[in-house]
Structures are given as C-alpha cells and as structure tokens.
PDB file of N, CA, C and O in Angstrom:
ATOM      1  N   MET A   1      47.890  10.585 -24.596  1.00 94.00           N
ATOM      2  CA  MET A   1      48.403   9.867 -23.490  1.00 94.00           C
ATOM      3  C   MET A   1      47.753  10.221 -22.185  1.00 94.00           C
ATOM      4  O   MET A   1      47.458  11.440 -22.024  1.00 94.00           O
ATOM      5  N   GLU A   2      47.436   9.324 -21.375  1.00 95.00           N
ATOM      6  CA  GLU A   2      46.753   9.599 -20.128  1.00 95.00           C
ATOM      7  C   GLU A   2      47.712  10.194 -19.014  1.00 95.00           C
ATOM      8  O   GLU A   2      48.831   9.743 -18.906  1.00 95.00           O
ATOM      9  N   LEU A   3      47.174  11.239 -18.341  1.00 95.00           N
ATOM     10  CA  LEU A   3      47.928  11.917 -17.278  1.00 95.00           C
ATOM     11  C   LEU A   3      46.930  12.393 -16.317  1.00 95.00           C
ATOM     12  O   LEU A   3      45.960  13.171 -16.650  1.00 95.00           O
ATOM     13  N   ASP A   4      47.102  12.063 -15.044  1.00 96.00           N
ATOM     14  CA  ASP A   4      46.307  12.608 -13.894  1.00 96.00           C
ATOM     15  C   ASP A   4      47.289  13.491 -13.099  1.00 96.00           C
ATOM     16  O   ASP A   4      48.115  12.898 -12.378  1.00 96.00           O
ATOM     17  N   LEU A   5      47.112  14.806 -13.180  1.00 95.00           N
ATOM     18  CA  LEU A   5      47.991  15.684 -12.400  1.00 95.00           C
ATOM     19  C   LEU A   5      47.725  15.601 -10.893  1.00 95.00           C
ATOM     20  O   LEU A   5      48.516  16.127 -10.093  1.00 95.00           O
ATOM     21  N   GLY A   6      46.718  14.971 -10.446  1.00 96.00           N
ATOM     22  CA  GLY A   6      46.508  14.698  -9.048  1.00 96.00           C
ATOM     23  C   GLY A   6      47.202  13.502  -8.524  1.00 96.00           C
ATOM     24  O   GLY A   6      47.013  13.148  -7.287  1.00 96.00           O
ATOM     25  N   SER A   7      47.969  12.850  -9.357  1.00 97.00           N
ATOM     26  CA  SER A   7      48.702  11.675  -8.912  1.00 97.00           C
ATOM     27  C   SER A   7      50.200  11.724  -9.357  1.00 97.00           C
ATOM     28  O   SER A   7      50.440  11.694 -10.571  1.00 97.00           O
ATOM     29  N   LEU A   8      51.076  11.862  -8.462  1.00 98.00           N
ATOM     30  CA  LEU A   8      52.504  11.910  -8.842  1.00 98.00           C
ATOM     31  C   LEU A   8      52.940  10.635  -9.451  1.00 98.00           C
ATOM     32  O   LEU A   8      53.829  10.612 -10.390  1.00 98.00           O
ATOM     33  N   ALA A   9      52.373   9.459  -9.164  1.00 98.00           N
ATOM     34  CA  ALA A   9      52.694   8.169  -9.824  1.00 98.00           C
ATOM     35  C   ALA A   9      52.255   8.335 -11.281  1.00 98.00           C
ATOM     36  O   ALA A   9      52.945   7.733 -12.145  1.00 98.00           O
ATOM     37  N   SER A  10      51.098   8.850 -11.536  1.00 98.00           N
ATOM     38  CA  SER A  10      50.611   9.057 -12.899  1.00 98.00           C
ATOM     39  C   SER A  10      51.593  10.035 -13.709  1.00 98.00           C
ATOM     40  O   SER A  10      51.809   9.767 -14.895  1.00 98.00           O
ATOM     41  N   VAL A  11      52.025  11.039 -13.077  1.00 98.00           N
ATOM     42  CA  VAL A  11      52.964  11.913 -13.692  1.00 98.00           C
ATOM     43  C   VAL A  11      54.256  11.226 -14.114  1.00 98.00           C
ATOM     44  O   VAL A  11      54.726  11.301 -15.227  1.00 98.00           O
ATOM     45  N   ARG A  12      54.751  10.388 -13.214  1.00 98.00           N
ATOM     46  CA  ARG A  12      56.063   9.647 -13.483  1.00 98.00           C
ATOM     47  C   ARG A  12      55.772   8.676 -14.585  1.00 98.00           C
ATOM     48  O   ARG A  12      56.604   8.526 -15.485  1.00 98.00           O
ATOM     49  N   LYS A  13      54.653   8.011 -14.587  1.00 98.00           N
ATOM     50  CA  LYS A  13      54.238   7.000 -15.612  1.00 98.00           C
ATOM     51  C   LYS A  13      54.181   7.692 -17.005  1.00 98.00           C
ATOM     52  O   LYS A  13      54.635   7.148 -18.000  1.00 98.00           O
ATOM     53  N   PHE A  14      53.528   8.882 -16.984  1.00 98.00           N
ATOM     54  CA  PHE A  14      53.396   9.642 -18.201  1.00 98.00           C
ATOM     55  C   PHE A  14      54.770   9.868 -18.751  1.00 98.00           C
ATOM     56  O   PHE A  14      55.009   9.750 -19.992  1.00 98.00           O
ATOM     57  N   VAL A  15      55.661  10.401 -17.979  1.00 98.00           N
ATOM     58  CA  VAL A  15      56.937  10.818 -18.463  1.00 98.00           C
ATOM     59  C   VAL A  15      57.738   9.570 -19.010  1.00 98.00           C
ATOM     60  O   VAL A  15      58.335   9.629 -20.091  1.00 98.00           O
ATOM     61  N   THR A  16      57.649   8.495 -18.308  1.00 98.00           N
ATOM     62  CA  THR A  16      58.248   7.219 -18.801  1.00 98.00           C
ATOM     63  C   THR A  16      57.712   6.828 -20.090  1.00 98.00           C
ATOM     64  O   THR A  16      58.440   6.493 -21.066  1.00 98.00           O
ATOM     65  N   ASN A  17      56.374   6.846 -20.217  1.00 98.00           N
ATOM     66  CA  ASN A  17      55.679   6.425 -21.504  1.00 98.00           C
ATOM     67  C   ASN A  17      56.043   7.397 -22.667  1.00 98.00           C
ATOM     68  O   ASN A  17      56.273   6.951 -23.750  1.00 98.00           O
ATOM     69  N   PHE A  18      56.126   8.685 -22.321  1.00 97.00           N
ATOM     70  CA  PHE A  18      56.458   9.682 -23.288  1.00 97.00           C
ATOM     71  C   PHE A  18      57.851   9.461 -23.873  1.00 97.00           C
ATOM     72  O   PHE A  18      58.156   9.508 -25.052  1.00 97.00           O
ATOM     73  N   ARG A  19      58.769   9.191 -22.939  1.00 97.00           N
ATOM     74  CA  ARG A  19      60.199   8.908 -23.363  1.00 97.00           C
ATOM     75  C   ARG A  19      60.334   7.638 -24.274  1.00 97.00           C
ATOM     76  O   ARG A  19      61.053   7.643 -25.147  1.00 97.00           O
ATOM     77  N   LYS A  20      59.497   6.686 -23.955  1.00 97.00           N
ATOM     78  CA  LYS A  20      59.544   5.466 -24.716  1.00 97.00           C
ATOM     79  C   LYS A  20      59.122   5.662 -26.173  1.00 97.00           C
ATOM     80  O   LYS A  20      59.643   4.969 -26.985  1.00 97.00           O
ATOM     81  N   LYS A  21      58.298   6.609 -26.395  1.00 97.00           N
ATOM     82  CA  LYS A  21      57.874   6.938 -27.780  1.00 97.00           C
ATOM     83  C   LYS A  21      58.900   7.662 -28.627  1.00 97.00           C
ATOM     84  O   LYS A  21      58.881   7.681 -29.740  1.00 97.00           O
ATOM     85  N   GLY A  22      59.934   8.200 -27.869  1.00 95.00           N
ATOM     86  CA  GLY A  22      61.003   8.872 -28.616  1.00 95.00           C
ATOM     87  C   GLY A  22      60.618  10.173 -29.403  1.00 95.00           C
ATOM     88  O   GLY A  22      61.285  10.537 -30.318  1.00 95.00           O
ATOM     89  N   LEU A  23      59.561  10.729 -28.936  1.00 94.00           N
ATOM     90  CA  LEU A  23      59.119  12.054 -29.565  1.00 94.00           C
ATOM     91  C   LEU A  23      59.804  13.249 -29.084  1.00 94.00           C
ATOM     92  O   LEU A  23      60.250  13.234 -27.930  1.00 94.00           O
ATOM     93  N   PRO A  24      59.958  14.215 -29.990  1.00 95.00           N
ATOM     94  CA  PRO A  24      60.626  15.518 -29.500  1.00 95.00           C
ATOM     95  C   PRO A  24      59.630  16.303 -28.616  1.00 95.00           C
ATOM     96  O   PRO A  24      58.415  16.154 -28.731  1.00 95.00           O
ATOM     97  N   LEU A  25      60.153  17.102 -27.722  1.00 96.00           N
ATOM     98  CA  LEU A  25      59.296  17.964 -26.923  1.00 96.00           C
ATOM     99  C   LEU A  25      59.839  19.370 -27.030  1.00 96.00           C
ATOM    100  O   LEU A  25      60.901  19.777 -26.615  1.00 96.00           O
ATOM    101  N   HIS A  26      59.081  20.166 -27.914  1.00 95.00           N
ATOM    102  CA  HIS A  26      59.512  21.481 -28.213  1.00 95.00           C
ATOM    103  C   HIS A  26      59.043  22.593 -27.272  1.00 95.00           C
ATOM    104  O   HIS A  26      59.557  23.608 -27.043  1.00 95.00           O
ATOM    105  N   ILE A  27      57.813  22.301 -26.663  1.00 95.00           N
ATOM    106  CA  ILE A  27      57.174  23.240 -25.753  1.00 95.00           C
ATOM    107  C   ILE A  27      56.304  22.531 -24.755  1.00 95.00           C
ATOM    108  O   ILE A  27      55.768  21.469 -25.000  1.00 95.00           O
ATOM    109  N   LEU A  28      56.189  23.085 -23.615  1.00 95.00           N
ATOM    110  CA  LEU A  28      55.292  22.517 -22.577  1.00 95.00           C
ATOM    111  C   LEU A  28      54.497  23.657 -21.982  1.00 95.00           C
ATOM    112  O   LEU A  28      55.005  24.650 -21.487  1.00 95.00           O
ATOM    113  N   VAL A  29      53.165  23.555 -22.099  1.00 94.00           N
ATOM    114  CA  VAL A  29      52.209  24.498 -21.615  1.00 94.00           C
ATOM    115  C   VAL A  29      51.463  23.900 -20.457  1.00 94.00           C
ATOM    116  O   VAL A  29      50.731  22.903 -20.637  1.00 94.00           O
ATOM    117  N   ASN A  30      51.647  24.390 -19.296  1.00 90.00           N
ATOM    118  CA  ASN A  30      50.897  24.000 -18.105  1.00 90.00           C
ATOM    119  C   ASN A  30      49.724  24.845 -17.818  1.00 90.00           C
ATOM    120  O   ASN A  30      49.862  25.908 -17.171  1.00 90.00           O
ATOM    121  N   SER A  31      48.567  24.540 -18.427  1.00 88.00           N
ATOM    122  CA  SER A  31      47.390  25.448 -18.253  1.00 88.00           C
ATOM    123  C   SER A  31      46.201  24.816 -17.663  1.00 88.00           C
ATOM    124  O   SER A  31      45.159  25.433 -17.424  1.00 88.00           O
ATOM    125  N   ALA A  32      46.243  23.501 -17.492  1.00 77.00           N
ATOM    126  CA  ALA A  32      45.115  22.825 -16.837  1.00 77.00           C
ATOM    127  C   ALA A  32      45.059  23.070 -15.384  1.00 77.00           C
ATOM    128  O   ALA A  32      46.019  23.232 -14.726  1.00 77.00           O
ATOM    129  N   GLY A  33      43.824  23.058 -14.790  1.00 86.00           N
ATOM    130  CA  GLY A  33      43.738  23.234 -13.363  1.00 86.00           C
ATOM    131  C   GLY A  33      42.320  23.104 -12.950  1.00 86.00           C
ATOM    132  O   GLY A  33      41.396  23.002 -13.737  1.00 86.00           O
ATOM    133  N   ILE A  34      42.096  23.086 -11.704  1.00 91.00           N
ATOM    134  CA  ILE A  34      40.717  23.023 -11.151  1.00 91.00           C
ATOM    135  C   ILE A  34      40.533  24.257 -10.171  1.00 91.00           C
ATOM    136  O   ILE A  34      41.585  24.750  -9.602  1.00 91.00           O
ATOM    137  N   MET A  35      39.326  24.686 -10.010  1.00 92.00           N
ATOM    138  CA  MET A  35      39.053  25.916  -9.185  1.00 92.00           C
ATOM    139  C   MET A  35      37.891  25.618  -8.334  1.00 92.00           C
ATOM    140  O   MET A  35      36.795  25.174  -8.758  1.00 92.00           O
ATOM    141  N   PHE A  36      38.047  25.861  -7.018  1.00 91.00           N
ATOM    142  CA  PHE A  36      36.945  25.713  -6.062  1.00 91.00           C
ATOM    143  C   PHE A  36      36.333  24.372  -6.046  1.00 91.00           C
ATOM    144  O   PHE A  36      35.032  24.262  -6.006  1.00 91.00           O
ATOM    145  N   PRO A  37      37.152  23.268  -6.029  1.00 91.00           N
ATOM    146  CA  PRO A  37      36.496  21.950  -5.881  1.00 91.00           C
ATOM    147  C   PRO A  37      36.059  21.742  -4.500  1.00 91.00           C
ATOM    148  O   PRO A  37      36.575  22.387  -3.575  1.00 91.00           O
ATOM    149  N   PRO A  38      35.175  20.752  -4.242  1.00 94.00           N
ATOM    150  CA  PRO A  38      34.896  20.444  -2.893  1.00 94.00           C
ATOM    151  C   PRO A  38      36.165  19.944  -2.202  1.00 94.00           C
ATOM    152  O   PRO A  38      37.040  19.413  -2.910  1.00 94.00           O
ATOM    153  N   TYR A  39      36.240  20.051  -0.871  1.00 96.00           N
ATOM    154  CA  TYR A  39      37.500  19.627  -0.230  1.00 96.00           C
ATOM    155  C   TYR A  39      37.797  18.081  -0.553  1.00 96.00           C
ATOM    156  O   TYR A  39      36.874  17.273  -0.445  1.00 96.00           O
ATOM    157  N   GLY A  40      38.893  17.822  -0.861  1.00 96.00           N
ATOM    158  CA  GLY A  40      39.428  16.458  -1.130  1.00 96.00           C
ATOM    159  C   GLY A  40      40.920  16.439  -1.163  1.00 96.00           C
ATOM    160  O   GLY A  40      41.534  17.480  -1.065  1.00 96.00           O
ATOM    161  N   THR A  41      41.458  15.250  -1.237  1.00 97.00           N
ATOM    162  CA  THR A  41      42.879  15.102  -1.298  1.00 97.00           C
ATOM    163  C   THR A  41      43.281  14.256  -2.497  1.00 97.00           C
ATOM    164  O   THR A  41      42.513  13.480  -3.077  1.00 97.00           O
ATOM    165  N   THR A  42      44.514  14.470  -2.971  1.00 97.00           N
ATOM    166  CA  THR A  42      45.073  13.660  -4.054  1.00 97.00           C
ATOM    167  C   THR A  42      45.370  12.285  -3.481  1.00 97.00           C
ATOM    168  O   THR A  42      45.355  12.067  -2.287  1.00 97.00           O
ATOM    169  N   GLU A  43      45.699  11.316  -4.343  1.00 96.00           N
ATOM    170  CA  GLU A  43      46.119  10.028  -3.800  1.00 96.00           C
ATOM    171  C   GLU A  43      47.381  10.064  -3.015  1.00 96.00           C
ATOM    172  O   GLU A  43      47.702   9.139  -2.214  1.00 96.00           O
ATOM    173  N   ASP A  44      48.143  11.140  -3.121  1.00 98.00           N
ATOM    174  CA  ASP A  44      49.390  11.286  -2.358  1.00 98.00           C
ATOM    175  C   ASP A  44      49.101  12.073  -1.003  1.00 98.00           C
ATOM    176  O   ASP A  44      50.025  12.300  -0.306  1.00 98.00           O
ATOM    177  N   GLY A  45      47.845  12.470  -0.821  1.00 98.00           N
ATOM    178  CA  GLY A  45      47.470  13.073   0.487  1.00 98.00           C
ATOM    179  C   GLY A  45      47.549  14.566   0.526  1.00 98.00           C
ATOM    180  O   GLY A  45      47.360  15.192   1.638  1.00 98.00           O
ATOM    181  N   PHE A  46      47.784  15.228  -0.628  1.00 97.00           N
ATOM    182  CA  PHE A  46      47.820  16.691  -0.669  1.00 97.00           C
ATOM    183  C   PHE A  46      46.426  17.210  -0.871  1.00 97.00           C
ATOM    184  O   PHE A  46      45.569  16.553  -1.534  1.00 97.00           O
ATOM    185  N   GLU A  47      46.158  18.461  -0.429  1.00 97.00           N
ATOM    186  CA  GLU A  47      44.818  19.056  -0.775  1.00 97.00           C
ATOM    187  C   GLU A  47      44.695  19.067  -2.284  1.00 97.00           C
ATOM    188  O   GLU A  47      45.585  19.410  -3.017  1.00 97.00           O
ATOM    189  N   LEU A  48      43.444  18.797  -2.762  1.00 96.00           N
ATOM    190  CA  LEU A  48      43.177  18.498  -4.203  1.00 96.00           C
ATOM    191  C   LEU A  48      43.588  19.675  -5.108  1.00 96.00           C
ATOM    192  O   LEU A  48      44.348  19.484  -6.092  1.00 96.00           O
ATOM    193  N   GLN A  49      43.090  20.807  -4.779  1.00 96.00           N
ATOM    194  CA  GLN A  49      43.390  22.017  -5.744  1.00 96.00           C
ATOM    195  C   GLN A  49      44.889  22.239  -5.757  1.00 96.00           C
ATOM    196  O   GLN A  49      45.442  22.515  -6.858  1.00 96.00           O
ATOM    197  N   PHE A  50      45.574  22.219  -4.645  1.00 96.00           N
ATOM    198  CA  PHE A  50      47.056  22.513  -4.595  1.00 96.00           C
ATOM    199  C   PHE A  50      47.784  21.344  -5.390  1.00 96.00           C
ATOM    200  O   PHE A  50      48.732  21.662  -6.098  1.00 96.00           O
ATOM    201  N   GLY A  51      47.402  20.169  -5.176  1.00 96.00           N
ATOM    202  CA  GLY A  51      48.036  19.094  -5.851  1.00 96.00           C
ATOM    203  C   GLY A  51      47.846  19.108  -7.323  1.00 96.00           C
ATOM    204  O   GLY A  51      48.860  18.988  -8.016  1.00 96.00           O
ATOM    205  N   VAL A  52      46.674  19.317  -7.794  1.00 96.00           N
ATOM    206  CA  VAL A  52      46.462  19.327  -9.291  1.00 96.00           C
ATOM    207  C   VAL A  52      46.941  20.612  -9.923  1.00 96.00           C
ATOM    208  O   VAL A  52      47.451  20.571 -11.059  1.00 96.00           O
ATOM    209  N   ASN A  53      46.794  21.740  -9.266  1.00 96.00           N
ATOM    210  CA  ASN A  53      47.190  23.027  -9.929  1.00 96.00           C
ATOM    211  C   ASN A  53      48.686  23.313  -9.745  1.00 96.00           C
ATOM    212  O   ASN A  53      49.176  24.150 -10.618  1.00 96.00           O
ATOM    213  N   HIS A  54      49.386  22.837  -8.727  1.00 96.00           N
ATOM    214  CA  HIS A  54      50.708  23.232  -8.466  1.00 96.00           C
ATOM    215  C   HIS A  54      51.668  21.991  -8.440  1.00 96.00           C
ATOM    216  O   HIS A  54      52.677  22.029  -9.217  1.00 96.00           O
ATOM    217  N   LEU A  55      51.518  21.015  -7.625  1.00 97.00           N
ATOM    218  CA  LEU A  55      52.447  19.984  -7.419  1.00 97.00           C
ATOM    219  C   LEU A  55      52.506  19.074  -8.646  1.00 97.00           C
ATOM    220  O   LEU A  55      53.683  18.695  -9.094  1.00 97.00           O
ATOM    221  N   GLY A  56      51.412  18.760  -9.272  1.00 97.00           N
ATOM    222  CA  GLY A  56      51.395  17.967 -10.496  1.00 97.00           C
ATOM    223  C   GLY A  56      52.159  18.607 -11.705  1.00 97.00           C
ATOM    224  O   GLY A  56      53.047  17.972 -12.247  1.00 97.00           O
ATOM    225  N   PRO A  57      51.809  19.809 -11.982  1.00 97.00           N
ATOM    226  CA  PRO A  57      52.562  20.525 -13.063  1.00 97.00           C
ATOM    227  C   PRO A  57      54.046  20.799 -12.700  1.00 97.00           C
ATOM    228  O   PRO A  57      54.880  20.615 -13.622  1.00 97.00           O
ATOM    229  N   PHE A  58      54.310  21.001 -11.478  1.00 97.00           N
ATOM    230  CA  PHE A  58      55.765  21.172 -11.014  1.00 97.00           C
ATOM    231  C   PHE A  58      56.507  19.888 -11.324  1.00 97.00           C
ATOM    232  O   PHE A  58      57.637  19.894 -11.891  1.00 97.00           O
ATOM    233  N   ALA A  59      55.967  18.810 -10.809  1.00 98.00           N
ATOM    234  CA  ALA A  59      56.648  17.488 -11.063  1.00 98.00           C
ATOM    235  C   ALA A  59      56.760  17.105 -12.538  1.00 98.00           C
ATOM    236  O   ALA A  59      57.892  16.771 -12.960  1.00 98.00           O
ATOM    237  N   LEU A  60      55.727  17.433 -13.316  1.00 97.00           N
ATOM    238  CA  LEU A  60      55.795  17.150 -14.764  1.00 97.00           C
ATOM    239  C   LEU A  60      56.817  17.965 -15.405  1.00 97.00           C
ATOM    240  O   LEU A  60      57.662  17.430 -16.217  1.00 97.00           O
ATOM    241  N   THR A  61      56.908  19.261 -15.126  1.00 97.00           N
ATOM    242  CA  THR A  61      57.911  20.096 -15.749  1.00 97.00           C
ATOM    243  C   THR A  61      59.239  19.698 -15.354  1.00 97.00           C
ATOM    244  O   THR A  61      60.179  19.635 -16.229  1.00 97.00           O
ATOM    245  N   ASN A  62      59.482  19.441 -14.100  1.00 97.00           N
ATOM    246  CA  ASN A  62      60.826  19.061 -13.679  1.00 97.00           C
ATOM    247  C   ASN A  62      61.326  17.694 -14.253  1.00 97.00           C
ATOM    248  O   ASN A  62      62.513  17.569 -14.617  1.00 97.00           O
ATOM    249  N   LEU A  63      60.410  16.725 -14.412  1.00 98.00           N
ATOM    250  CA  LEU A  63      60.736  15.464 -14.932  1.00 98.00           C
ATOM    251  C   LEU A  63      61.027  15.610 -16.425  1.00 98.00           C
ATOM    252  O   LEU A  63      61.780  14.821 -17.096  1.00 98.00           O
ATOM    253  N   LEU A  64      60.377  16.566 -17.106  1.00 97.00           N
ATOM    254  CA  LEU A  64      60.570  16.705 -18.573  1.00 97.00           C
ATOM    255  C   LEU A  64      61.645  17.777 -18.946  1.00 97.00           C
ATOM    256  O   LEU A  64      61.854  17.954 -20.139  1.00 97.00           O
ATOM    257  N   LEU A  65      62.260  18.384 -18.033  1.00 96.00           N
ATOM    258  CA  LEU A  65      63.235  19.504 -18.344  1.00 96.00           C
ATOM    259  C   LEU A  65      64.318  18.995 -19.245  1.00 96.00           C
ATOM    260  O   LEU A  65      64.648  19.668 -20.203  1.00 96.00           O
ATOM    261  N   GLU A  66      64.865  17.861 -19.049  1.00 94.00           N
ATOM    262  CA  GLU A  66      65.990  17.336 -19.897  1.00 94.00           C
ATOM    263  C   GLU A  66      65.505  17.156 -21.304  1.00 94.00           C
ATOM    264  O   GLU A  66      66.251  17.282 -22.261  1.00 94.00           O
ATOM    265  N   ASP A  67      64.183  16.791 -21.469  1.00 95.00           N
ATOM    266  CA  ASP A  67      63.595  16.583 -22.862  1.00 95.00           C
ATOM    267  C   ASP A  67      63.419  17.881 -23.533  1.00 95.00           C
ATOM    268  O   ASP A  67      63.501  17.974 -24.762  1.00 95.00           O
ATOM    269  N   LEU A  68      63.087  18.956 -22.769  1.00 92.00           N
ATOM    270  CA  LEU A  68      62.845  20.268 -23.345  1.00 92.00           C
ATOM    271  C   LEU A  68      64.115  20.962 -23.797  1.00 92.00           C
ATOM    272  O   LEU A  68      64.124  21.719 -24.807  1.00 92.00           O
ATOM    273  N   ILE A  69      65.261  20.674 -23.123  1.00 86.00           N
ATOM    274  CA  ILE A  69      66.499  21.391 -23.520  1.00 86.00           C
ATOM    275  C   ILE A  69      67.353  20.631 -24.447  1.00 86.00           C
ATOM    276  O   ILE A  69      68.437  21.049 -24.774  1.00 86.00           O
ATOM    277  N   LYS A  70      66.917  19.465 -24.934  1.00 73.00           N
ATOM    278  CA  LYS A  70      67.671  18.709 -25.984  1.00 73.00           C
ATOM    279  C   LYS A  70      67.765  19.474 -27.279  1.00 73.00           C
ATOM    280  O   LYS A  70      66.908  20.113 -27.714  1.00 73.00           O
TER     281      LYS A  70
END
C-alpha cells in the first residue's frame, strides 16, 4: 500500500484504505526516515526532515492506535 510520510493527507488515506481491507494489525514499526536532505518542505509546509521523520510517523501511529489495541 502506498504511503508518503511527508504528506498528512497520504497518511490519512493510507489508514482509511488499510481499514477497508479489514486486516489485523499486530505490530507497527516506524523505522523509515531521511537524513540530511537538502532544505525543503512537506506539502503541509513543515521542514522536510522533521515532517517525514517525526510528524508523519506520529500521525500514522496515532491514527492506527485503535487498530493496534483490538
């Protein structure tokens, strides 16, 4: 499934599509990230490295919490 951690809309879309599949979620590992990219911003206007490494995974985890504790 497609997911762009630099886009909060993509994170929300991913969670919606994941839930439509009705699959169980037993574990979530947030290990993807970028390091020392040239300066840029996410589509939401956040600094790129902060958005992809912190805000995207934070949003993903929080949106999937109820699926993890089922």
